[in-house]
CSV table of C-alpha atoms and ligand atoms in Angstrom, one decimal:
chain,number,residue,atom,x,y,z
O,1429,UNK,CA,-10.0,-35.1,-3.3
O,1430,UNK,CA,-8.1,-32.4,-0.7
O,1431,UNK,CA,-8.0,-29.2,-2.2
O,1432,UNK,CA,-4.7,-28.8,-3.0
O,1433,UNK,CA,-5.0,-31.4,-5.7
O,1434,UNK,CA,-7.1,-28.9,-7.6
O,1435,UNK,CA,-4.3,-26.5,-7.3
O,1436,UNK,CA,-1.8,-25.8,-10.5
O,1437,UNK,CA,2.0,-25.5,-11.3
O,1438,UNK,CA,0.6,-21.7,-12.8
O,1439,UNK,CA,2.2,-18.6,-11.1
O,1440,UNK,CA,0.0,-16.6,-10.0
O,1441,UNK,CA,-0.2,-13.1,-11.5
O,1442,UNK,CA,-2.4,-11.0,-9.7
O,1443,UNK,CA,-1.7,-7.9,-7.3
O,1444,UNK,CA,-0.9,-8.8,-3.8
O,1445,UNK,CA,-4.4,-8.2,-1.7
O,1446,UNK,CA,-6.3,-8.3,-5.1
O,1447,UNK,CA,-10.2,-10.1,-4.5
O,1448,UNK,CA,-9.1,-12.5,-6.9
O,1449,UNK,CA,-7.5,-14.7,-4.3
O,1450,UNK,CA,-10.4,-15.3,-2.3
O,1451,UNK,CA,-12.3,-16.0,-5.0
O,1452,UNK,CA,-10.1,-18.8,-6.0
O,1453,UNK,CA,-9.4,-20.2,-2.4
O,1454,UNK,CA,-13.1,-20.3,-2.1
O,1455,UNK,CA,-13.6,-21.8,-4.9
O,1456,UNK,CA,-10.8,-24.6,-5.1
O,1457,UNK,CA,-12.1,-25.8,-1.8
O,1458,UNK,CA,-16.1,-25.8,-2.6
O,1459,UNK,CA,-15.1,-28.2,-5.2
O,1460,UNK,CA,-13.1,-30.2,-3.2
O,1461,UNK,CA,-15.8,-30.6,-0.6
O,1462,UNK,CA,-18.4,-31.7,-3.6
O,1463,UNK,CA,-15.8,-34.1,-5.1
O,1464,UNK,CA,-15.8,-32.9,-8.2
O,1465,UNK,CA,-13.4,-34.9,-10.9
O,1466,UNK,CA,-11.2,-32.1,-12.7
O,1467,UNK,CA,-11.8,-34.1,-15.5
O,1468,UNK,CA,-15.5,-32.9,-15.2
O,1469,UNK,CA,-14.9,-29.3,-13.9
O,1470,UNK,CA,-14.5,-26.7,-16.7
O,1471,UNK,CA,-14.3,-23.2,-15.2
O,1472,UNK,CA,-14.8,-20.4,-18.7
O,1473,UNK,CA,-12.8,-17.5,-18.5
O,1474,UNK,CA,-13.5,-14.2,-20.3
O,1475,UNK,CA,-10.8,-11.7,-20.4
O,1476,UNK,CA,-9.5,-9.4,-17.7
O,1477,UNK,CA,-7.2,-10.1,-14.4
O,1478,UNK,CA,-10.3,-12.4,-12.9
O,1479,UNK,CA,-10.7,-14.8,-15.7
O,1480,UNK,CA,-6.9,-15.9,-15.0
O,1481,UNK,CA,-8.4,-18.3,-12.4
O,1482,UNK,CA,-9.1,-20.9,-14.8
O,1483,UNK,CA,-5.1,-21.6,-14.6
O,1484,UNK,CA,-5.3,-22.1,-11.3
O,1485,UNK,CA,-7.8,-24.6,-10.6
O,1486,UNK,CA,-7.5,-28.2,-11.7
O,1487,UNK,CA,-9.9,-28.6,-14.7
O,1488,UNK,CA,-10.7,-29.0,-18.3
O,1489,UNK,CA,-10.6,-25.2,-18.5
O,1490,UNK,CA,-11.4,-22.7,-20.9
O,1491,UNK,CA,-9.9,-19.1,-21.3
O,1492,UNK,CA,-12.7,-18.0,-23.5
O,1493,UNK,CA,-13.0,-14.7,-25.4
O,1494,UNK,CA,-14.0,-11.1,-24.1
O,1495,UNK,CA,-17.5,-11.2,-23.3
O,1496,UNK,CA,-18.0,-14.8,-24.8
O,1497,UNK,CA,-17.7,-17.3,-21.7
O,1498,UNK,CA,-21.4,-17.5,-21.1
O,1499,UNK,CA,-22.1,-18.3,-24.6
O,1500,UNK,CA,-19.1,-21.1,-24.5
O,1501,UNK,CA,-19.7,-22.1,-21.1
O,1502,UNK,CA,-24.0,-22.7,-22.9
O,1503,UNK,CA,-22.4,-25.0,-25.6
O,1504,UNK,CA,-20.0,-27.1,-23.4
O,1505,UNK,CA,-22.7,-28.1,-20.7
O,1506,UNK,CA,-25.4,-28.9,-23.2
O,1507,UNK,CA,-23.1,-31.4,-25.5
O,1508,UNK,CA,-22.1,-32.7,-21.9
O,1509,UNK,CA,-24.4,-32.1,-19.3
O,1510,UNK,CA,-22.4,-34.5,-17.3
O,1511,UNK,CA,-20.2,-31.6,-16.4
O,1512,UNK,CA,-19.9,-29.2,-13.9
O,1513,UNK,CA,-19.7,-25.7,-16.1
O,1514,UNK,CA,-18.7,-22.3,-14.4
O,1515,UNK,CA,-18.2,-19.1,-16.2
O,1516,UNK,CA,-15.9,-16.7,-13.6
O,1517,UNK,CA,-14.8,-13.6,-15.7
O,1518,UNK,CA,-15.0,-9.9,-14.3
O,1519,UNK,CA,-18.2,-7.7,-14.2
O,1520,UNK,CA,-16.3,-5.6,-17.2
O,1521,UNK,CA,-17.0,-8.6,-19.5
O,1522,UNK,CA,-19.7,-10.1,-18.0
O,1523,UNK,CA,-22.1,-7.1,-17.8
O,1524,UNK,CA,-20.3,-4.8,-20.6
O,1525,UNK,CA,-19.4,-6.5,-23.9
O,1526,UNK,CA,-21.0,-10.2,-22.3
O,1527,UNK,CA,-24.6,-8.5,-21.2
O,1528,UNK,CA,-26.5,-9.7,-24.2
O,1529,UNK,CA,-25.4,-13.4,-23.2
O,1530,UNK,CA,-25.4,-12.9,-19.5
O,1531,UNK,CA,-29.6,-12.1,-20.2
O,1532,UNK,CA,-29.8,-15.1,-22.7
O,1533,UNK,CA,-28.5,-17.4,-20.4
O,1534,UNK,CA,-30.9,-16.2,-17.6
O,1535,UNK,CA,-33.7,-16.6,-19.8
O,1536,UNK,CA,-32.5,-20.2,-21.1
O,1537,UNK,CA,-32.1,-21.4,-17.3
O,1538,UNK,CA,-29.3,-23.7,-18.8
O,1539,UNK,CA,-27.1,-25.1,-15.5
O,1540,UNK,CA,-24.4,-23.3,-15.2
O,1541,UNK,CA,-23.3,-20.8,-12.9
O,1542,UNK,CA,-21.8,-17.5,-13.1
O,1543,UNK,CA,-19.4,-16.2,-10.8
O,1544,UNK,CA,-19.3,-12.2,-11.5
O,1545,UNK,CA,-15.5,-11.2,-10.1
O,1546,UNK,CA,-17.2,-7.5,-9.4
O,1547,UNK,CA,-14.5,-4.8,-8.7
O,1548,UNK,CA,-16.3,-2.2,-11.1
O,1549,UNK,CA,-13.4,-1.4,-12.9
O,1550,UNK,CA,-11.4,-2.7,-15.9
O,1551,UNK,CA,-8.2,-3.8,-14.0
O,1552,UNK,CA,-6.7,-5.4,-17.2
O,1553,UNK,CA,-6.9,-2.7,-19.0
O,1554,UNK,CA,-5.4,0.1,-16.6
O,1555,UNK,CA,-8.8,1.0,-14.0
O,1556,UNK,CA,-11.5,2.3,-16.5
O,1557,UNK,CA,-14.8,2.6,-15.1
O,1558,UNK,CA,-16.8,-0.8,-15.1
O,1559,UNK,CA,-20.3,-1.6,-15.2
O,1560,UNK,CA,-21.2,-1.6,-11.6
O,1561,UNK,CA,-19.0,1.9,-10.4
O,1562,UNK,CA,-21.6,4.2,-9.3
O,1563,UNK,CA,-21.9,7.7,-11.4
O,1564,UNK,CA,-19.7,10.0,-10.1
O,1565,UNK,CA,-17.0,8.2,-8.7
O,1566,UNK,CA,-13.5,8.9,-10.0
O,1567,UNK,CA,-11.1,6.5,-9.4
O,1568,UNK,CA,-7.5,7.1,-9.6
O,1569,UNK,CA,-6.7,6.4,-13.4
O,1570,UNK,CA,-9.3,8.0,-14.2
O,1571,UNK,CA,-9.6,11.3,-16.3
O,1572,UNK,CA,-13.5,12.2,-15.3
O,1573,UNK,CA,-15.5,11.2,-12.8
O,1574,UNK,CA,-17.7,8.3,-14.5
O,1575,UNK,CA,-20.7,9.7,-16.0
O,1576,UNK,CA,-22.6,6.3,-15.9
O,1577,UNK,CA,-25.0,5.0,-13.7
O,1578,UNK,CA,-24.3,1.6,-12.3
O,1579,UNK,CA,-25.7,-1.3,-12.9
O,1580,UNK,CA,-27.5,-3.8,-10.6
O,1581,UNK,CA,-25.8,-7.4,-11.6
O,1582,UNK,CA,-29.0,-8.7,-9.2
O,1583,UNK,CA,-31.5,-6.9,-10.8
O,1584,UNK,CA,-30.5,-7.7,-14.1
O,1585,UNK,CA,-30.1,-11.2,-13.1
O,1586,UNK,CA,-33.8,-11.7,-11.6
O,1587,UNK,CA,-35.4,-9.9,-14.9
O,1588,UNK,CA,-33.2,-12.6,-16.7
O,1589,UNK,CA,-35.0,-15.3,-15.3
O,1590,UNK,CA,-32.2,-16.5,-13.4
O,1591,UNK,CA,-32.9,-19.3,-10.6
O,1592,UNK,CA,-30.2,-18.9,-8.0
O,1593,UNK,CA,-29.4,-15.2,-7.3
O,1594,UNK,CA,-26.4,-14.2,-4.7
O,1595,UNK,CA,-24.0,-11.8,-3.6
O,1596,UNK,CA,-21.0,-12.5,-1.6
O,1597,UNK,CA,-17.7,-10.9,-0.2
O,1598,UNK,CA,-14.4,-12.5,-1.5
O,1599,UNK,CA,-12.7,-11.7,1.8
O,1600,UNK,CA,-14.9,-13.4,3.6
O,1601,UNK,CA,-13.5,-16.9,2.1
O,1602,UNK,CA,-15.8,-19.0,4.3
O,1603,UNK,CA,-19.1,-17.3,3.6
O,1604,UNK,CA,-18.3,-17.3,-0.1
O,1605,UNK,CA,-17.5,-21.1,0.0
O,1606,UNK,CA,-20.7,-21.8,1.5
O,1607,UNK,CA,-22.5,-19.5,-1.3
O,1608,UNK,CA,-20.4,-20.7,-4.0
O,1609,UNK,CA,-21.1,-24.4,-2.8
O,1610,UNK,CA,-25.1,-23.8,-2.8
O,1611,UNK,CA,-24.7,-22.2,-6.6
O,1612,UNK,CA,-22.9,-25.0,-7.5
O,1613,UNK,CA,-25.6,-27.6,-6.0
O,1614,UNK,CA,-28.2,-25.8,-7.5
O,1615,UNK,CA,-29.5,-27.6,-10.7
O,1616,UNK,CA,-30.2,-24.2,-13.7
O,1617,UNK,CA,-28.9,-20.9,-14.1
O,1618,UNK,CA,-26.5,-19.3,-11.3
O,1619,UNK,CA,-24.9,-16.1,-10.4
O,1620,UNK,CA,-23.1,-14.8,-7.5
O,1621,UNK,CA,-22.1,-11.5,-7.7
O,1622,UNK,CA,-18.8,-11.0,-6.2
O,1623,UNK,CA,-17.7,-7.8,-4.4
O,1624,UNK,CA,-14.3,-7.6,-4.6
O,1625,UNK,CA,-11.4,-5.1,-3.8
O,1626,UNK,CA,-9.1,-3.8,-6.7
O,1627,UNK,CA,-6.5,-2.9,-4.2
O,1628,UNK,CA,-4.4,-1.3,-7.7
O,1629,UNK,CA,-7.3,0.6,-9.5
O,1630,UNK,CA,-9.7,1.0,-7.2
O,1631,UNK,CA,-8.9,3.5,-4.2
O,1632,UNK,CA,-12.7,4.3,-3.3
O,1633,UNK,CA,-14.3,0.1,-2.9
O,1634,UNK,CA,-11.6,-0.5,-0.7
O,1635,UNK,CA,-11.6,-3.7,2.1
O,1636,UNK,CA,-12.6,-0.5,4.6
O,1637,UNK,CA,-15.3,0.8,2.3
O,1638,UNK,CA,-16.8,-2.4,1.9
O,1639,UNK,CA,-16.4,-3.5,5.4
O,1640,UNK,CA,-18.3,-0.5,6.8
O,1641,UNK,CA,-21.5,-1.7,4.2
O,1642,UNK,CA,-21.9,-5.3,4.2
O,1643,UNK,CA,-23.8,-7.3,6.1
O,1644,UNK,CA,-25.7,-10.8,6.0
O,1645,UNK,CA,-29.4,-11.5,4.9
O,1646,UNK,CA,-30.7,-13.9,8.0
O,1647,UNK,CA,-32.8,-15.4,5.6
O,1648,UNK,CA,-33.8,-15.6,1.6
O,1649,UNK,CA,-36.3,-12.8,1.0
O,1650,UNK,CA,-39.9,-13.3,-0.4
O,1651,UNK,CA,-41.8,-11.3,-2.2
O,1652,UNK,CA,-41.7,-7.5,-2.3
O,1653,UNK,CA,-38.6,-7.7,-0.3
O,1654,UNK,CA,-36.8,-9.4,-2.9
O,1655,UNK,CA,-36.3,-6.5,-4.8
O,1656,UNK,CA,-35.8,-4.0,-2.0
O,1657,UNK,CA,-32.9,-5.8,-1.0
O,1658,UNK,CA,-31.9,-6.0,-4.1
O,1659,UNK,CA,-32.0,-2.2,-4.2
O,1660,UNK,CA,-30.5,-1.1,-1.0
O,1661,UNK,CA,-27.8,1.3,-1.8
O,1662,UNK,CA,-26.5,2.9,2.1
O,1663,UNK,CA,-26.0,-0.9,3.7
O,1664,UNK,CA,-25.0,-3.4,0.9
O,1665,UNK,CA,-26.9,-7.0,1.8
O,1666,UNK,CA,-25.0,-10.5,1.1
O,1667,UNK,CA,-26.5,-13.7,0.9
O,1668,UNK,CA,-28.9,-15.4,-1.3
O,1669,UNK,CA,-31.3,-13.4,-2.7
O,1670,UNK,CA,-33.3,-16.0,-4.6
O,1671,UNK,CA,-33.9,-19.4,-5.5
O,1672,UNK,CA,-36.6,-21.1,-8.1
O,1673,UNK,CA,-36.5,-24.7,-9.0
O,1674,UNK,CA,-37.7,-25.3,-12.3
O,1675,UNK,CA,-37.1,-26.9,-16.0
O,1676,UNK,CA,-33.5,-26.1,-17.1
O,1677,UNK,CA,-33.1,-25.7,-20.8
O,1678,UNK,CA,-32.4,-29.2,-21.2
O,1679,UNK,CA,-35.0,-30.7,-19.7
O,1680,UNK,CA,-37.7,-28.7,-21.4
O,1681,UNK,CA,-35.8,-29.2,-24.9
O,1682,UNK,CA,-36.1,-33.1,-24.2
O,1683,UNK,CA,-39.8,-32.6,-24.3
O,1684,UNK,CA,-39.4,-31.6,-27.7
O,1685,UNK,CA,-37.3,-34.8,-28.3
O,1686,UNK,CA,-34.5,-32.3,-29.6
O,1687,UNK,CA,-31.2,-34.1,-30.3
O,1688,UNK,CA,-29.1,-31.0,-29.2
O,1689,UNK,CA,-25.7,-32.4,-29.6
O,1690,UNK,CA,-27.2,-32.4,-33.7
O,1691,UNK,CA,-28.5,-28.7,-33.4
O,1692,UNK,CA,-25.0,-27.4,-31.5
O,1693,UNK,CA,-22.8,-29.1,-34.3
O,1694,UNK,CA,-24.7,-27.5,-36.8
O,1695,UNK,CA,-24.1,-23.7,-35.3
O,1696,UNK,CA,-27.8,-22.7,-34.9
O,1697,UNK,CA,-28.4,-22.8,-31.5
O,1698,UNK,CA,-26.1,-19.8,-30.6
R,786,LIG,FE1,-6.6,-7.6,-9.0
R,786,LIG,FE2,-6.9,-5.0,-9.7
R,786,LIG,FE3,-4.5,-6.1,-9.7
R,786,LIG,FE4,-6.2,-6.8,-11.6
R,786,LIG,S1,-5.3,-4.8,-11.3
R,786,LIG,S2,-4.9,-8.2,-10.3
R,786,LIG,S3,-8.2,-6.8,-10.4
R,786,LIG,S4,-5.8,-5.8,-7.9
């Protein structure tokens, strides 16, 4: 199918220049290059500007509650594995309110990815500081500088147990494609982290600040070097960071001849 067959009648409502865009471009047209039926593409939004993208792809979407995609997203894919299941919702509800499922899901290694729209604030909401804005920053609707440290949505990830670790640009359309494309192929738990631009709330991470930082791993890391360039704070590495095949959920819960479709209708799974 051409992409824009995965496009909608929606309008639109994001700022002009917001990440957002990219984001969806990208991620109409990795799904059109991997053929995926709409009818079997169910994108979970949380809540915030981000999660807005499930009315604009073609798709038996979900706009989900704050902080509750992941555990949605869990519950769809594992009645019908058959389906392609992506969580896209904004580092705010992924990481804040969300983090408890974001680490479950890790841990689980159930397939399906997780597309963190990171802008490090809450644009929704009027530019409060988000999970990943470094202490000390004040942003321009802000009252104080944030007295938080940031959070590492990579690091958390890997001490998840996650299988497919990236982080990606969302003006850089192509490279994000081709990222969002290999999370996509990838059979157990994904994330790609997202940097994105808040052109509205955001006056520090701006297309200049991040252009001056970014820069592409020329290969996946091993070892050590995993977490160092998951650490590095000057320069700010994009790429995949990591990538594990093993057992998703499913498969290891079919070794315990588990009907799951039984245990999800009776609530006790989540
Ligand atoms: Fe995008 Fe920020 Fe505007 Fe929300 S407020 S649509 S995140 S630019």
């Amino acid at each position: 199918m051409g992409v824009s067959e995965y496009k909608t009648d929606a309008w639109v409502q994001w700022c002009p220049g917001c990440g957002n865009y990219g984001v969806l471009t990208a991620l109409r047209e990795a799904v059109s290059e991997l053929k995926i039926d709409p009818k079997k593409l169910v994108l979970v939004g949380g809540i915030g500007c981000s999660s807005r993208i499930v009315y604009y792809i073609r798709g038996s979407n979900v706009h989900a509650i704050h902080g509750r995609a992941i555990p949605i997203a869990s519950g769809i894919k594992l009645s019908n594995p058959e389906l392609t299941v992506i969580v896209a919702a904004g580092d705010g509800d992924i990481l804040g309110i969300g983090a408890g499922h974001f680490i479950a899901l890790g841990r689980r290694n159930i397939d399906v990815k997780v597309l963190i729209h990171d802008n490090a604030v809450y644009g929704l909401t009027k530019g409060q500081a988000g999970p990943t804005l470094p202490s000390g920053v004040k942003l321009r609707a802000m009252n104080y500088a944030n007295v938080h440290e940031a959070l590492n949505p990579l690091l958390l990830a890997f001490a998840s147990g996650y299988t497919f670790i990236a982080r990606a640009y969302a003006y850089h359309v192509k490279k994000l494609k081709e990222i969002l494309l290999e999370a996509i192929r990838h059979r157990g738990s994904a994330v790609v982290d997202i940097l994105q631009p808040c052109v509205t709330y955001n006056d520090l991470m701006t297309k200049e600040w991040f252009e001056r930082r970014i820069y592409y791993l020329k290969s996946i890391p091993s070892g050590e070097s995993i977490l160092d360039k998951m650490m590095e704070r000057e320069r700010i590495p994009l790429g995949i960071f990591f990538r594990k095949e093993m057992d998703t959920f499913e498969k290891r819960m079919e070794k315990f001849d588990v009907d799951l479709e039984s245990v999800i209708r009776k609530k006790t799974l989540f």
